[in-house]
Coordinates of C-alpha atoms in Angstrom, one line a residue:
X1 CA 138.2 63.9 77.8
X2 CA 140.5 61.2 80.1
X3 CA 143.8 60.6 81.1
X4 CA 143.3 56.7 81.7
X5 CA 145.0 55.4 77.9
X6 CA 144.6 52.3 76.9
X7 CA 148.3 51.3 78.0
X8 CA 147.2 51.7 80.9
X9 CA 143.7 49.7 80.7
X10 CA 145.8 46.7 79.6
X11 CA 147.4 47.2 82.6
X12 CA 144.4 46.9 85.1
X13 CA 143.0 44.8 82.9
X14 CA 146.0 42.1 83.6
X15 CA 147.2 43.3 87.2
X16 CA 143.7 44.8 88.5
X17 CA 145.1 48.1 89.2
X18 CA 147.2 50.8 87.7
X19 CA 148.2 54.8 88.7
X20 CA 147.6 57.6 86.7
X21 CA 149.7 60.7 87.0
X22 CA 149.2 63.8 88.1
X23 CA 145.1 63.0 87.7
X24 CA 143.6 65.4 90.7
X25 CA 144.8 68.8 90.6
X26 CA 146.7 69.9 94.0
X27 CA 145.4 73.2 94.1
X28 CA 141.9 73.1 93.1
X29 CA 141.0 69.8 94.4
X30 CA 142.9 68.8 97.4
X31 CA 144.0 71.8 99.0
X32 CA 140.7 73.2 99.8
X33 CA 140.0 69.5 101.6
X34 CA 143.2 70.5 103.5
X35 CA 142.3 73.1 104.2
X36 CA 139.0 72.1 105.1
X37 CA 140.2 69.8 107.6
X38 CA 142.3 72.3 109.3
X39 CA 138.7 73.8 110.4
X40 CA 138.0 70.1 111.3
X41 CA 141.2 69.8 113.8
X42 CA 140.7 73.0 115.2
X43 CA 137.0 71.7 116.1
X44 CA 138.3 69.0 117.4
X45 CA 140.9 70.1 119.5
X46 CA 138.5 73.2 121.4
X47 CA 136.2 70.1 122.0
X48 CA 139.2 68.0 123.6
X49 CA 141.2 70.8 125.8
X50 CA 137.8 72.0 127.3
X51 CA 136.8 68.7 128.6
X52 CA 140.8 68.2 130.1
X53 CA 141.5 65.5 127.6
X54 CA 144.5 67.2 125.9
X55 CA 147.3 69.6 127.9
X56 CA 147.8 72.3 124.8
X57 CA 145.1 73.1 121.8
X58 CA 148.6 72.8 119.7
X59 CA 147.9 75.5 117.5
X60 CA 150.7 76.4 116.9
X61 CA 151.9 73.7 114.7
X62 CA 150.7 72.3 111.2
X63 CA 147.9 69.7 110.3
X64 CA 149.7 66.6 110.3
X65 CA 152.6 67.7 113.6
X66 CA 149.0 69.0 115.0
X67 CA 147.2 66.0 114.7
X68 CA 150.3 63.5 115.9
X69 CA 150.6 65.2 119.2
X70 CA 146.5 66.0 119.4
X71 CA 146.5 61.7 119.1
X72 CA 149.2 61.3 121.0
X73 CA 148.4 63.6 124.3
X74 CA 144.9 61.6 124.6
X75 CA 146.1 58.5 124.0
X76 CA 143.0 57.7 122.0
X77 CA 142.7 57.9 117.8
X78 CA 139.3 60.2 116.5
X79 CA 139.4 59.8 113.0
X80 CA 135.7 59.7 113.3
X81 CA 135.6 62.8 113.4
X82 CA 137.2 63.4 109.6
X83 CA 135.9 60.9 107.8
X84 CA 132.8 61.1 105.0
X85 CA 131.3 57.9 106.1
X86 CA 129.9 55.7 109.6
X87 CA 131.4 53.0 111.7
X88 CA 130.0 49.9 111.8
X89 CA 128.3 48.8 114.5
X90 CA 127.5 51.4 117.7
X91 CA 126.1 54.1 115.6
X92 CA 124.4 56.6 118.1
X93 CA 122.2 60.2 117.2
X94 CA 126.2 62.5 118.2
X95 CA 128.4 59.9 116.5
X96 CA 130.7 62.2 114.4
X97 CA 131.2 62.4 110.3
X98 CA 132.7 65.3 108.3
X99 CA 130.7 65.6 105.1
X100 CA 131.8 69.0 103.9
X101 CA 132.4 70.7 100.6
X102 CA 135.9 70.5 99.9
X103 CA 135.5 66.5 100.1
X104 CA 132.6 66.5 98.5
X105 CA 133.6 68.6 95.3
X106 CA 137.1 65.5 95.3
X107 CA 134.5 63.2 95.4
X108 CA 132.8 65.2 92.2
X109 CA 137.0 66.5 90.4
X110 CA 135.8 66.1 87.1
X111 CA 138.8 64.7 85.9
X112 CA 138.4 62.0 88.6
X113 CA 134.8 61.8 87.3
X114 CA 136.0 61.8 83.1
X115 CA 138.8 58.4 84.6
X116 CA 136.3 56.7 86.6
X117 CA 134.1 56.6 83.5
X118 CA 137.2 55.4 81.0
X119 CA 136.8 51.8 83.6
X120 CA 133.1 51.7 84.3
X121 CA 131.4 53.8 82.0
X122 CA 129.4 56.9 81.6
X123 CA 126.8 56.7 84.6
X124 CA 128.3 56.6 87.7
X125 CA 127.5 56.3 91.6
X126 CA 129.6 57.3 94.2
X127 CA 129.0 54.2 96.5
X128 CA 129.4 55.2 100.2
X129 CA 132.0 53.0 101.1
X130 CA 134.3 55.3 101.5
X131 CA 136.8 56.5 104.1
X132 CA 139.7 59.4 104.9
X133 CA 142.6 57.9 106.3
X134 CA 144.6 59.9 108.5
X135 CA 147.2 57.5 109.8
X136 CA 149.7 59.4 112.5
X137 CA 153.5 57.5 113.1
X138 CA 152.8 54.4 114.4
X139 CA 156.0 55.4 116.8
X140 CA 153.9 57.9 118.4
X141 CA 150.6 56.3 118.0
X142 CA 148.6 55.6 120.5
X143 CA 148.3 52.0 121.9
X144 CA 145.8 49.1 123.3
X145 CA 145.9 47.6 126.4
X146 CA 148.5 44.9 124.8
X147 CA 150.3 48.0 123.6
X148 CA 149.1 47.5 119.5
X149 CA 148.8 50.7 117.9
X150 CA 145.2 51.1 117.3
X151 CA 145.0 52.0 113.9
X152 CA 147.5 51.3 112.4
X153 CA 148.4 48.8 109.2
X154 CA 145.5 47.5 107.2
X155 CA 145.6 43.7 106.6
X156 CA 144.9 42.1 103.2
X157 CA 141.6 42.3 101.9
X158 CA 139.7 42.3 98.5
X159 CA 137.0 44.8 99.0
X160 CA 134.5 42.9 97.3
X161 CA 134.7 40.6 100.7
X162 CA 134.4 44.3 102.7
X163 CA 130.9 44.6 102.2
X164 CA 127.8 42.4 101.0
X165 CA 127.0 39.7 98.7
X166 CA 123.9 41.7 97.2
X167 CA 127.2 43.5 95.4
X168 CA 128.6 40.4 94.3
X169 CA 127.2 41.1 90.9
X170 CA 128.3 45.0 91.4
X171 CA 131.2 46.2 88.8
X172 CA 132.6 48.8 91.7
X173 CA 136.0 50.4 91.2
X174 CA 138.2 51.5 94.2
X175 CA 139.5 55.1 93.5
X176 CA 142.5 55.3 96.4
X177 CA 144.6 58.8 96.3
X178 CA 147.0 60.4 99.0
X179 CA 146.7 63.8 100.2
X180 CA 150.5 64.2 100.6
X181 CA 152.9 61.9 99.5
X182 CA 152.8 58.1 99.9
X183 CA 155.9 56.3 100.1
X184 CA 156.8 52.6 101.9
X185 CA 158.1 54.7 104.3
X186 CA 155.0 56.4 105.5
X187 CA 152.3 53.8 104.6
X188 CA 151.2 53.7 101.3
X189 CA 149.1 50.8 99.9
X190 CA 150.9 47.2 98.4
X191 CA 148.8 45.2 96.1
X192 CA 149.1 41.5 94.8
X193 CA 149.3 42.2 90.8
X194 CA 147.4 39.7 89.4
X195 CA 145.4 38.9 92.3
X196 CA 142.5 40.0 90.6
X197 CA 141.6 37.3 89.0
X198 CA 140.9 34.6 91.7
X199 CA 137.4 34.2 92.8
X200 CA 136.3 36.1 96.3
X201 CA 139.2 34.8 99.2
X202 CA 138.1 33.8 102.9
X203 CA 138.6 37.2 104.8
X204 CA 138.8 36.3 108.9
X205 CA 138.2 38.8 111.1
X206 CA 140.2 40.1 113.9
X207 CA 142.6 37.1 113.0
X208 CA 145.7 39.9 113.2
X209 CA 146.2 41.7 117.1
X210 CA 147.6 44.8 115.2
X211 CA 143.9 45.1 113.6
X212 CA 141.3 43.7 115.8
X213 CA 138.1 44.3 114.6
X214 CA 138.8 45.0 110.8
X215 CA 139.2 41.5 108.1
X216 CA 141.8 39.8 106.5
X217 CA 142.5 37.5 103.8
X218 CA 144.6 34.5 105.8
X219 CA 148.6 34.8 104.4
X220 CA 148.0 31.1 103.4
X221 CA 145.6 31.7 100.5
X222 CA 147.7 33.3 98.1
X223 CA 151.1 34.6 97.4
X224 CA 151.8 37.3 99.8
X225 CA 155.6 37.1 98.3
X226 CA 154.1 39.0 94.7
X227 CA 153.1 42.5 96.3
X228 CA 154.8 45.1 95.4
X229 CA 153.9 48.9 96.7
X230 CA 152.6 51.7 95.4
X231 CA 154.1 54.9 96.0
X232 CA 152.3 57.5 94.6
X233 CA 153.2 61.3 94.7
X234 CA 150.6 63.8 95.7
X235 CA 148.0 63.9 93.1
X236 CA 148.1 60.8 91.5
X237 CA 145.4 57.7 91.6
X238 CA 145.7 54.5 91.7
X239 CA 142.7 52.0 91.1
X240 CA 141.9 48.9 92.2
X241 CA 139.2 46.3 91.3
X242 CA 137.4 45.0 93.7
X243 CA 139.2 41.1 94.0
X244 CA 142.1 43.6 93.7
X245 CA 144.2 42.3 97.0
X246 CA 146.1 44.9 98.5
X247 CA 146.5 46.1 102.5
X248 CA 148.7 48.9 103.7
X249 CA 152.5 49.4 104.8
X250 CA 153.2 50.7 108.4
X251 CA 153.9 53.9 109.2
X252 CA 157.2 53.8 109.8
X253 CA 158.8 57.2 108.7
X254 CA 157.9 60.9 110.8
X255 CA 154.8 62.1 109.3
X256 CA 151.4 61.0 108.8
X257 CA 149.9 59.3 105.9
X258 CA 146.7 60.9 104.8
X259 CA 144.7 59.6 102.1
X260 CA 141.4 59.3 100.7
X261 CA 139.8 55.8 99.6
X262 CA 136.8 56.1 97.8
X263 CA 134.2 53.8 95.3
X264 CA 132.5 54.0 92.2
X265 CA 129.7 51.7 90.6
X266 CA 127.1 52.0 87.3
X267 CA 123.8 53.8 88.7
X268 CA 121.4 50.4 89.5
X269 CA 124.1 48.2 91.0
X270 CA 124.5 47.3 94.0
X271 CA 126.4 49.3 96.6
X272 CA 127.3 46.5 99.1
X273 CA 126.3 48.2 101.7
X274 CA 122.6 49.9 101.5
X275 CA 122.2 51.3 104.9
X276 CA 124.7 53.8 103.2
X277 CA 123.8 56.8 101.3
X278 CA 125.3 56.9 97.8
X279 CA 124.6 59.0 95.6
X280 CA 124.7 60.1 91.4
X281 CA 127.9 61.9 90.8
X282 CA 127.3 61.1 87.0
X283 CA 124.9 60.6 84.6
X284 CA 125.0 60.9 80.9
X285 CA 121.8 59.7 79.8
X286 CA 120.1 62.1 82.6
X287 CA 122.0 64.9 84.2
X288 CA 119.2 66.1 86.0
X289 CA 119.3 62.7 88.5
X290 CA 123.6 64.3 89.9
X291 CA 124.2 65.3 92.9
X292 CA 125.7 69.1 92.8
X293 CA 124.5 69.8 96.4
X294 CA 126.8 68.9 99.4
X295 CA 124.3 70.4 101.9
X296 CA 122.3 67.9 100.7
X297 CA 124.8 64.9 100.5
X298 CA 125.6 66.3 104.1
X299 CA 122.2 65.4 104.9
X300 CA 121.6 62.4 103.6
X301 CA 124.8 61.6 106.1
X302 CA 122.7 63.4 109.0
X303 CA 119.7 61.3 107.8
X304 CA 120.8 57.5 107.6
X305 CA 123.4 58.2 110.9
X306 CA 119.8 58.7 112.9
X307 CA 118.5 56.5 111.2
X308 CA 121.1 53.7 112.0
X309 CA 120.6 54.7 115.9
X310 CA 116.8 53.9 116.6
X311 CA 116.7 51.5 114.1
X312 CA 118.4 47.4 114.4
X313 CA 122.1 47.3 113.7
X314 CA 122.9 45.9 110.1
X315 CA 125.2 43.6 108.4
X316 CA 128.2 45.2 107.0
X317 CA 130.0 42.0 105.7
X318 CA 129.0 38.2 105.2
X319 CA 132.0 36.8 107.3
X320 CA 131.6 35.2 111.3
X321 CA 135.0 33.3 111.3
X322 CA 134.3 29.7 111.3
X323 CA 135.5 29.3 108.1
X324 CA 138.9 26.0 109.0
X325 CA 141.1 29.0 106.9
X326 CA 140.4 31.0 110.4
X327 CA 141.4 28.7 112.7

């Protein structure tokens, strides 16, 4: 059933992460996502060109070069147009997101769920803490008024640290895979082996100038020198515990780094972000509860956006920056 071996499970338990080569089929799962996002980029280019934000639609360019050029021309990052989630705050009725059928099919790909089942059991919930990451080369990336890359390195963190305390007892599995080869040059992830044995460490808001709105574990709190990069080919998958310390490397290449960052937990466990919609991806005990219609998934996100736009903004994490380690 699963491509995850007993040796891989032992590695996961000992080091807090493991990789699986060729788990996600590039042709049937990843390529449809790439094609779907080409249409999203078409729509974005049309919108930006019509309002005069960019001087060309750059239709002759392939996806990676085209998105890089559009970001550079506009001086802005438009990742919300591609993301199958919503921002943490300032959500409006027209806040963009993308919850398309090819993305849904990737989240529910049978081979991927078979592997997830090995880690968390047969009752699988698709946790809504999930993102697509499109990181353009830093040499051409839009920068803020301080000259910092607007969407660059992801700081050191534990995934348990970026959700609310209601998920402290939840078994949340992180599933990360690239839509194209990811290596140290274009900004693959790096992890600290064995760091999952630590408790949840303090995360500080806006500590790092390159990620002023993000959360970061101060490097004084763990052995950063033990970090190792995790290069992956298209189709490979990285699995991590919610306590594994990790970050991304900078994209110092001339190509984008494009990846999916997913979460799964057993049905009934809190997701840590209850204002966002998850769904039953697999249930061996109650198959009728599984969601198979991507249109319903899209509608769930639309309804969540509308509710958040009209209601009081919820809390998305537990940190206020007052801990002494954040000074």
